[in-house]
Structure formats: structure tokens, C-alpha cells
Amino acid sequence: DADVTQTPRNRITKTGKRIMLECSQTKGHDRMYWYRQDPGLGLRLIYYSFDVKDINKGEISDGYSVSRQAQAKFSLSLESAIPNQTALYFCATSDQSKGETIDTQYFGPGTRLTVL
Amino acid sequence: RKEVEQDPGPFNVPEGATVAFNCTYSNSASQSFFWYRQDCRKEPKLLMSVYSSGNEDGRFTAQLNRASQYISLLIRDSKLSDSATYLCAVISLKLIFGAGTRLAVHP
């Protein structure tokens, strides 16, 4: 079974619609992230959360909101979708181990979102 | 200037070739460095971390040059299965990914 799952895997929607992308993890990690990936631009951080009560904006948070419902769940919402939000969205988790400084990201399989 | 830059490629190489990619970063205070591999339409997966002293994992060697602010990934004896996009990632205050370098290994 996958450690990080995302639903839906693909979604086509229309401009103005509200969309929620969900992420669940069984790794027991405290930290969760949402990224979008666009050709030529790489992965860009939208929001991140270091624990259930912690929400932080990333590089490109405008037009998005998030909810950390539990340690294992982190959802991303597009309140009113627009075409330039068409992208591949990845959820990721990480765990800053004791004594380590390296923060390795474990990614979900991605959600391909198309906004018409 | 982007904080992390990579040559997008593609690098087209025959099986058995040695190929190297560089990734430059702009923040001299960057502390941690990584190479991720991403197959087409799949999620990125950690390939290897990059340590100050350099590190090797089988056919893959990663190096850090702090003076010139770049990291490198060397792949020896390329296999068809190495075809993918290689993303570098750098941590300063946050984790920043490069846009990736595409490698295509042909028979």
C-alpha cells in the first residue's frame, strides 16, 4: 500500500468551481506539504504544515487554502478555480528525524487538475 | 535569477555512457542538497542526498561545490532505465526545487 495517497488522481473542472484535493499519509510524519508542478517551472510550494495546528504559506499561496484535519490528512482547496491553476499537484510528507538536519520529502502520486 | 537552476536538457546519451548534470543555487547560506528522480507522469523520489564530502551510490555520484555554488550528479554506465527527469533540491530557509534535467538513454 502507498504511504502517501492523493484523491482524486485526475480532475477536470470549470472556471469558478470550488475544488478540494485530498492527501492522506500512513508514514506517521508530522510535516505535510502541497506543491504544484508546471512545465519549465518545476515544483513550487503552495502551503505547508509542521503539525495539526500549524499552517504556513509557501511561494504561491494566492487562490488556494488548506486544512490540516489530522496528522495524517492535509487537504488543498481552490475556492474559485481559474485556468492558470491547471497543473500537476503533489502532496508530500517529511519527518525531521532526531539528530538529523536533512528533510527528505516523500511525495504522493499526484493529482492532474485541468480547469477549463 | 531563479534560486535553483538546472539545464532542462534533454541529454540524449547511449547506453553505457557517463553523463553529468549540474545544478546551481543562489543562496550561499544553503545547507542541505538533494537529487530527486522523476519518471514521466510520476511523483519525484529521492535519489540521493548530497554531502559536503561528496557521496557515491553504485553508479551515481553526487558532489557539492560550495565555492561555486553548485551540486552535480554523475551517472556512470547509463542504463535505459535511467531515463527520467532529475530534479535538484536545496534547503536554505525552505526547500526549493529546480525545474529538472531530462535524461534520455538510448540503445
Tab-separated table of C-alpha atoms in Angstrom, chain B residues 23-102:
chain	number	residue	atom	x	y	z
B	23	CYS	CA	22.542	22.466	-10.546
B	24	THR	CA	23.400	25.994	-9.406
B	25	TYR	CA	21.927	27.734	-6.377
B	26	SER	CA	21.963	31.418	-5.491
B	27	ASN	CA	21.783	31.405	-1.682
B	28	SER	CA	25.249	30.893	-0.232
B	29	ALA	CA	23.659	30.027	3.133
B	30	SER	CA	22.016	26.898	1.690
B	31	GLN	CA	22.583	23.957	3.962
B	32	SER	CA	21.205	20.742	2.502
B	33	PHE	CA	21.144	19.418	-1.019
B	34	PHE	CA	19.377	16.561	-2.760
B	35	TRP	CA	18.855	14.877	-6.092
B	36	TYR	CA	15.387	13.519	-6.893
B	37	ARG	CA	14.380	11.370	-9.845
B	38	GLN	CA	11.009	11.819	-11.542
B	39	ASP	CA	9.667	9.430	-14.146
B	40	CYS	CA	7.145	10.711	-16.672
B	41	ARG	CA	3.798	11.484	-15.006
B	42	LYS	CA	5.008	10.086	-11.687
B	43	GLU	CA	5.975	11.605	-8.374
B	44	PRO	CA	9.554	12.642	-7.581
B	45	LYS	CA	11.511	10.180	-5.483
B	46	LEU	CA	14.676	10.861	-3.539
B	47	LEU	CA	17.697	9.568	-5.404
B	48	MET	CA	20.381	10.701	-3.030
B	49	SER	CA	21.364	13.400	-0.597
B	50	VAL	CA	24.489	15.415	-1.335
B	51	TYR	CA	27.069	15.660	1.397
B	52	SER	CA	29.896	18.167	1.656
B	53	SER	CA	32.470	15.440	1.138
B	54	GLY	CA	30.659	14.012	-1.862
B	55	ASN	CA	28.939	10.664	-1.894
B	56	GLU	CA	28.521	7.681	-4.139
B	57	ASP	CA	25.753	5.130	-4.507
B	58	GLY	CA	26.574	2.499	-7.071
B	59	ARG	CA	26.737	4.173	-10.480
B	60	PHE	CA	25.664	7.528	-9.076
B	61	THR	CA	27.994	10.131	-7.597
B	62	ALA	CA	26.863	13.428	-6.107
B	63	GLN	CA	29.168	16.312	-5.312
B	64	LEU	CA	28.850	19.744	-3.750
B	65	ASN	CA	30.952	22.753	-4.704
B	66	ARG	CA	30.200	25.478	-2.166
B	67	ALA	CA	32.676	27.954	-3.590
B	68	SER	CA	30.954	27.951	-6.970
B	69	GLN	CA	27.511	27.197	-5.506
B	70	TYR	CA	26.565	24.144	-7.477
B	71	ILE	CA	25.878	20.478	-6.982
B	72	SER	CA	26.472	17.785	-9.537
B	73	LEU	CA	25.189	14.321	-10.329
B	74	LEU	CA	27.337	11.880	-12.288
B	75	ILE	CA	25.836	8.719	-13.727
B	76	ARG	CA	28.252	6.071	-14.966
B	77	ASP	CA	27.425	3.179	-17.293
B	78	SER	CA	24.000	4.624	-18.159
B	79	LYS	CA	21.098	2.194	-18.428
B	80	LEU	CA	17.886	2.564	-20.402
B	81	SER	CA	16.102	2.603	-17.045
B	82	ASP	CA	17.977	5.772	-16.047
B	83	SER	CA	15.826	7.746	-18.498
B	84	ALA	CA	13.935	10.230	-16.342
B	85	THR	CA	13.965	13.830	-15.178
B	86	TYR	CA	16.445	14.626	-12.416
B	87	LEU	CA	15.471	17.387	-10.008
B	88	CYS	CA	17.868	19.052	-7.647
B	89	ALA	CA	16.587	20.458	-4.372
B	90	VAL	CA	18.220	22.892	-1.993
B	91	ILE	CA	17.335	23.841	1.578
B	92	SER	CA	18.131	27.314	2.819
B	93	LEU	CA	15.179	28.589	4.839
B	94	LYS	CA	12.919	26.308	2.803
B	95	LEU	CA	13.191	23.521	0.278
B	96	ILE	CA	13.437	24.780	-3.296
B	97	PHE	CA	13.396	22.532	-6.344
B	98	GLY	CA	14.996	23.081	-9.683
B	99	ALA	CA	12.884	22.611	-12.801
B	100	GLY	CA	14.717	19.398	-13.662
B	101	THR	CA	17.066	17.995	-16.282
B	102	ARG	CA	15.694	15.387	-18.652
